[in-house]
mmCIF file of C-alpha atoms in Angstrom:
data_model
loop_
_atom_site.group_PDB
_atom_site.id
_atom_site.type_symbol
_atom_site.label_atom_id
_atom_site.label_comp_id
_atom_site.label_asym_id
_atom_site.label_seq_id
_atom_site.Cartn_x
_atom_site.Cartn_y
_atom_site.Cartn_z
ATOM 1 C CA MET A 1 -49.535 -111.056 38.513
ATOM 2 C CA ARG A 2 -50.138 -109.698 35.009
ATOM 3 C CA GLN A 3 -50.851 -106.429 36.395
ATOM 4 C CA LEU A 4 -47.607 -106.213 38.431
ATOM 5 C CA LEU A 5 -45.583 -107.440 35.180
ATOM 6 C CA PHE A 6 -47.378 -104.651 33.277
ATOM 7 C CA ALA A 7 -46.512 -102.086 35.819
ATOM 8 C CA LEU A 8 -42.833 -102.982 36.139
ATOM 9 C CA THR A 9 -42.366 -103.212 32.267
ATOM 10 C CA THR A 10 -44.081 -99.683 31.934
ATOM 11 C CA LEU A 11 -41.874 -98.146 34.651
ATOM 12 C CA LEU A 12 -38.643 -99.802 33.738
ATOM 13 C CA THR A 13 -38.775 -99.625 29.859
ATOM 14 C CA PRO A 14 -38.078 -95.541 29.760
ATOM 15 C CA LEU A 15 -35.127 -96.202 32.009
ATOM 16 C CA VAL A 16 -33.553 -98.872 29.950
ATOM 17 C CA ALA A 17 -34.212 -96.785 26.925
ATOM 18 C CA HIS A 18 -32.528 -93.821 28.519
ATOM 19 C CA ALA A 19 -29.631 -95.662 29.662
ATOM 20 C CA ASP A 20 -28.905 -96.910 26.122
ATOM 21 C CA THR A 21 -29.195 -93.376 24.623
ATOM 22 C CA GLN A 22 -26.791 -92.161 27.323
ATOM 23 C CA ASP A 23 -24.227 -94.992 26.448
ATOM 24 C CA ALA A 24 -24.415 -94.063 22.664
ATOM 25 C CA VAL A 25 -23.354 -90.542 23.090
ATOM 26 C CA GLU A 26 -19.963 -90.079 21.400
ATOM 27 C CA GLU A 27 -17.321 -88.678 23.631
ATOM 28 C CA PRO A 28 -15.467 -85.556 22.353
ATOM 29 C CA PHE A 29 -12.152 -86.234 20.667
ATOM 30 C CA SER A 30 -8.754 -85.619 22.345
ATOM 31 C CA ALA A 31 -5.133 -86.381 21.506
ATOM 32 C CA VAL A 32 -2.046 -85.696 23.636
ATOM 33 C CA VAL A 33 1.724 -85.820 23.174
ATOM 34 C CA LYS A 34 4.251 -84.953 25.761
ATOM 35 C CA GLY A 35 7.939 -84.470 25.111
ATOM 36 C CA ASP A 36 10.660 -81.688 24.899
ATOM 37 C CA PHE A 37 9.549 -79.512 21.861
ATOM 38 C CA THR A 38 11.109 -76.231 23.289
ATOM 39 C CA GLY A 39 14.721 -77.879 23.558
ATOM 40 C CA ASP A 40 15.215 -77.094 27.180
ATOM 41 C CA GLY A 41 15.239 -80.797 28.426
ATOM 42 C CA ARG A 42 11.921 -80.475 30.207
ATOM 43 C CA ILE A 43 8.542 -81.921 29.310
ATOM 44 C CA ASP A 44 6.140 -79.790 27.083
ATOM 45 C CA THR A 45 2.603 -81.066 26.371
ATOM 46 C CA ALA A 46 0.283 -80.622 23.354
ATOM 47 C CA VAL A 47 -3.298 -81.624 23.392
ATOM 48 C CA ILE A 48 -5.998 -81.409 20.773
ATOM 49 C CA VAL A 49 -9.463 -81.370 22.027
ATOM 50 C CA GLU A 50 -12.867 -81.005 20.275
ATOM 51 C CA ASP A 51 -14.560 -77.767 21.131
ATOM 52 C CA LEU A 52 -18.361 -77.140 21.142
ATOM 53 C CA THR A 53 -18.549 -76.485 17.502
ATOM 54 C CA GLY A 54 -16.604 -79.665 16.606
ATOM 55 C CA GLU A 55 -13.410 -77.898 15.697
ATOM 56 C CA GLY A 56 -10.019 -78.803 17.019
ATOM 57 C CA LEU A 57 -8.547 -76.585 19.879
ATOM 58 C CA LEU A 58 -4.653 -77.014 20.137
ATOM 59 C CA HIS A 59 -3.651 -76.516 23.724
ATOM 60 C CA LEU A 60 0.127 -76.035 24.308
ATOM 61 C CA THR A 61 1.674 -76.179 27.760
ATOM 62 C CA LEU A 62 5.312 -75.354 27.509
ATOM 63 C CA SER A 63 7.907 -75.917 30.356
ATOM 64 C CA GLN A 64 8.781 -72.294 30.543
ATOM 65 C CA GLY A 65 5.288 -71.707 31.943
ATOM 66 C CA GLN A 66 3.633 -70.607 28.730
ATOM 67 C CA SER A 67 0.156 -71.827 27.922
ATOM 68 C CA HIS A 68 -1.667 -71.251 24.557
ATOM 69 C CA LYS A 69 -5.088 -72.356 23.229
ATOM 70 C CA LEU A 70 -5.276 -72.002 19.514
ATOM 71 C CA GLU A 71 -8.827 -72.250 18.360
ATOM 72 C CA ASN A 72 -9.772 -73.781 14.955
ATOM 73 C CA PHE A 73 -6.086 -75.005 14.684
ATOM 74 C CA VAL A 74 -6.962 -78.462 13.178
ATOM 75 C CA TRP A 75 -9.911 -80.293 11.630
ATOM 76 C CA ILE A 76 -11.631 -82.905 13.570
ATOM 77 C CA GLY A 77 -13.086 -85.594 11.112
ATOM 78 C CA GLY A 78 -15.237 -88.698 12.125
ATOM 79 C CA ILE A 79 -14.034 -92.033 13.284
ATOM 80 C CA GLY A 80 -11.105 -93.183 11.521
ATOM 81 C CA GLN A 81 -9.999 -89.783 10.360
ATOM 82 C CA GLU A 82 -9.278 -88.043 13.581
ATOM 83 C CA PRO A 83 -6.250 -85.599 13.945
ATOM 84 C CA TRP A 84 -3.029 -86.802 15.475
ATOM 85 C CA LEU A 85 0.121 -85.244 17.223
ATOM 86 C CA GLU A 86 3.690 -86.714 16.755
ATOM 87 C CA LEU A 87 6.986 -85.607 18.223
ATOM 88 C CA THR A 88 9.820 -85.976 15.599
ATOM 89 C CA GLU A 89 13.494 -87.326 16.537
ATOM 90 C CA HIS A 90 14.692 -83.574 16.174
ATOM 91 C CA GLY A 91 12.013 -82.360 18.836
ATOM 92 C CA SER A 92 9.644 -80.632 16.325
ATOM 93 C CA LEU A 93 5.855 -81.147 16.910
ATOM 94 C CA LEU A 94 3.707 -82.510 13.957
ATOM 95 C CA VAL A 95 0.118 -81.560 14.004
ATOM 96 C CA ALA A 96 -1.806 -83.611 11.579
ATOM 97 C CA SER A 97 -5.281 -83.580 10.301
ATOM 98 C CA GLN A 98 -7.046 -85.493 7.298
ATOM 99 C CA ASN A 99 -10.096 -86.257 5.316
ATOM 100 C CA SER A 100 -9.807 -89.658 4.250
ATOM 101 C CA ALA A 101 -13.465 -90.521 3.801
ATOM 102 C CA ILE A 102 -15.932 -87.885 3.052
ATOM 103 C CA GLY A 103 -16.676 -86.857 -0.481
ATOM 104 C CA ARG A 104 -14.309 -87.442 -3.448
ATOM 105 C CA ASN A 105 -11.574 -84.673 -2.436
ATOM 106 C CA ARG A 106 -9.359 -86.233 0.198
ATOM 107 C CA TRP A 107 -6.438 -84.544 1.892
ATOM 108 C CA GLU A 108 -3.685 -84.644 4.528
ATOM 109 C CA GLN A 109 -2.257 -81.522 6.330
ATOM 110 C CA VAL A 110 0.693 -81.565 8.483
ATOM 111 C CA ILE A 111 1.795 -78.294 10.447
ATOM 112 C CA THR A 112 5.120 -78.490 11.951
ATOM 113 C CA LEU A 113 6.168 -76.728 15.004
ATOM 114 C CA ALA A 114 9.738 -75.974 15.997
ATOM 115 C CA HIS A 115 11.298 -74.038 18.783
ATOM 116 C CA ARG A 116 13.369 -71.099 17.092
ATOM 117 C CA ASN A 117 14.179 -67.638 18.298
ATOM 118 C CA ASP A 118 12.738 -68.237 21.698
ATOM 119 C CA ALA A 119 9.302 -69.089 20.504
ATOM 120 C CA LEU A 120 7.332 -72.164 19.179
ATOM 121 C CA ARG A 121 6.985 -71.289 15.473
ATOM 122 C CA VAL A 122 5.117 -72.788 12.475
ATOM 123 C CA ALA A 123 8.249 -74.135 10.682
ATOM 124 C CA GLY A 124 6.582 -76.273 7.893
ATOM 125 C CA TYR A 125 3.308 -76.858 6.175
ATOM 126 C CA THR A 126 2.409 -79.859 4.153
ATOM 127 C CA PHE A 127 -0.685 -80.454 2.140
ATOM 128 C CA ARG A 128 -1.285 -83.589 0.220
ATOM 129 C CA TRP A 129 -4.511 -84.175 -1.765
ATOM 130 C CA TYR A 130 -6.315 -86.266 -4.375
ATOM 131 C CA ASP A 131 -9.688 -86.526 -6.170
ATOM 132 C CA THR A 132 -11.100 -90.085 -6.029
ATOM 133 C CA LEU A 133 -12.771 -89.576 -9.358
ATOM 134 C CA ASN A 134 -10.037 -87.463 -11.522
ATOM 135 C CA LEU A 135 -6.806 -89.218 -10.871
ATOM 136 C CA ASP A 136 -4.861 -86.328 -12.467
ATOM 137 C CA ASP A 137 -6.256 -84.035 -9.639
ATOM 138 C CA ASN A 138 -3.645 -84.651 -7.008
ATOM 139 C CA GLY A 139 -0.543 -83.022 -5.423
ATOM 140 C CA ILE A 140 1.734 -82.077 -2.748
ATOM 141 C CA CYS A 141 2.515 -78.717 -1.512
ATOM 142 C CA ASP A 142 5.398 -78.916 1.027
ATOM 143 C CA LEU A 143 6.588 -75.665 2.511
ATOM 144 C CA ASN A 144 9.696 -75.152 4.558
ATOM 145 C CA LEU A 145 8.802 -71.729 6.203
ATOM 146 C CA LEU A 146 12.267 -71.465 7.927
ATOM 147 C CA SER A 147 14.335 -71.654 4.574
ATOM 148 C CA GLY A 148 11.763 -69.936 2.583
ATOM 149 C CA LYS A 149 11.475 -72.602 -0.071
ATOM 150 C CA GLY A 150 8.926 -75.119 -1.012
ATOM 151 C CA GLU A 151 8.336 -77.971 -3.383
ATOM 152 C CA ILE A 152 5.170 -78.534 -5.427
ATOM 153 C CA THR A 153 4.233 -81.667 -7.102
ATOM 154 C CA LEU A 154 1.085 -81.847 -9.384
ATOM 155 C CA GLY A 155 -0.721 -84.700 -11.086
ATOM 156 C CA GLN A 156 0.486 -88.236 -11.485
ATOM 157 C CA GLY A 157 4.287 -87.315 -12.490
ATOM 158 C CA ASP A 158 6.888 -87.319 -9.848
ATOM 159 C CA THR A 159 8.377 -84.078 -10.965
ATOM 160 C CA SER A 160 8.333 -81.444 -8.340
ATOM 161 C CA LYS A 161 9.104 -77.748 -8.794
ATOM 162 C CA THR A 162 11.018 -75.705 -6.159
ATOM 163 C CA ILE A 163 9.354 -72.438 -5.208
ATOM 164 C CA ARG A 164 10.287 -69.453 -3.262
ATOM 165 C CA LEU A 165 7.859 -68.476 -0.471
ATOM 166 C CA THR A 166 6.158 -65.165 0.571
ATOM 167 C CA THR A 167 4.669 -66.765 3.668
ATOM 168 C CA LYS A 168 7.128 -66.538 6.544
ATOM 169 C CA SER A 169 7.456 -68.673 9.627
ATOM 170 C CA ARG A 170 5.737 -67.088 12.588
ATOM 171 C CA PRO A 171 5.104 -67.873 16.356
ATOM 172 C CA VAL A 172 2.372 -70.508 16.419
ATOM 173 C CA THR A 173 0.129 -67.918 18.458
ATOM 174 C CA GLU A 174 0.133 -65.656 15.226
ATOM 175 C CA TRP A 175 -0.596 -68.471 12.805
ATOM 176 C CA PRO A 176 -3.919 -67.865 10.706
ATOM 177 C CA SER A 177 -6.131 -70.842 10.340
ATOM 178 C CA ASP A 178 -6.020 -70.398 6.614
ATOM 179 C CA MET A 179 -3.905 -72.368 4.294
ATOM 180 C CA PRO A 180 -0.873 -70.672 3.030
ATOM 181 C CA LYS A 181 -1.448 -68.892 -0.235
ATOM 182 C CA GLU A 182 1.323 -70.831 -1.998
ATOM 183 C CA CYS A 183 -0.826 -74.166 -1.300
ATOM 184 C CA ALA A 184 -4.225 -72.472 -1.634
ATOM 185 C CA ALA A 185 -3.550 -71.209 -5.196
ATOM 186 C CA LEU A 186 -2.978 -74.890 -6.340
ATOM 187 C CA LEU A 187 -6.517 -75.952 -5.153
ATOM 188 C CA ASN A 188 -8.435 -73.023 -6.934
#
């Protein structure tokens, strides 16, 4: 009897251990929003999926039959700081990401997509940041790429400064993965 128990234990232990490791594998991240973000009264779809490198791929399927896959469009953080998609009451699509837990520099990025001039365009870019150890190192860079104006707020004061932009609105398919220079200059 002991030999039978030993044999069964020896045979089953690797199977149980293997099952536990399979269950522990984290599923790739994804987020989906459906709505009319082209203004034609029909449903469009936006999906963020985690690619093989851990970056965020934004896949847009528009009601006019267009499909766009935009690599490295958004950062995918760990549990509790995943990116999200949101449809505004005006039909704009918000693509947001954040670092709310890693290191001392925390941030949130929101890219606003709006259908203008027969294309889904990057209409706005907002970046908020703060340093958890230096409370004076914080700010907001909020750019309206359609109007060509932005607002910058630095430090703990609530005083904002209006700026003119050189970064222009462009179709989402032409948007670089880099932060607009008006915001990047504030972080260097």
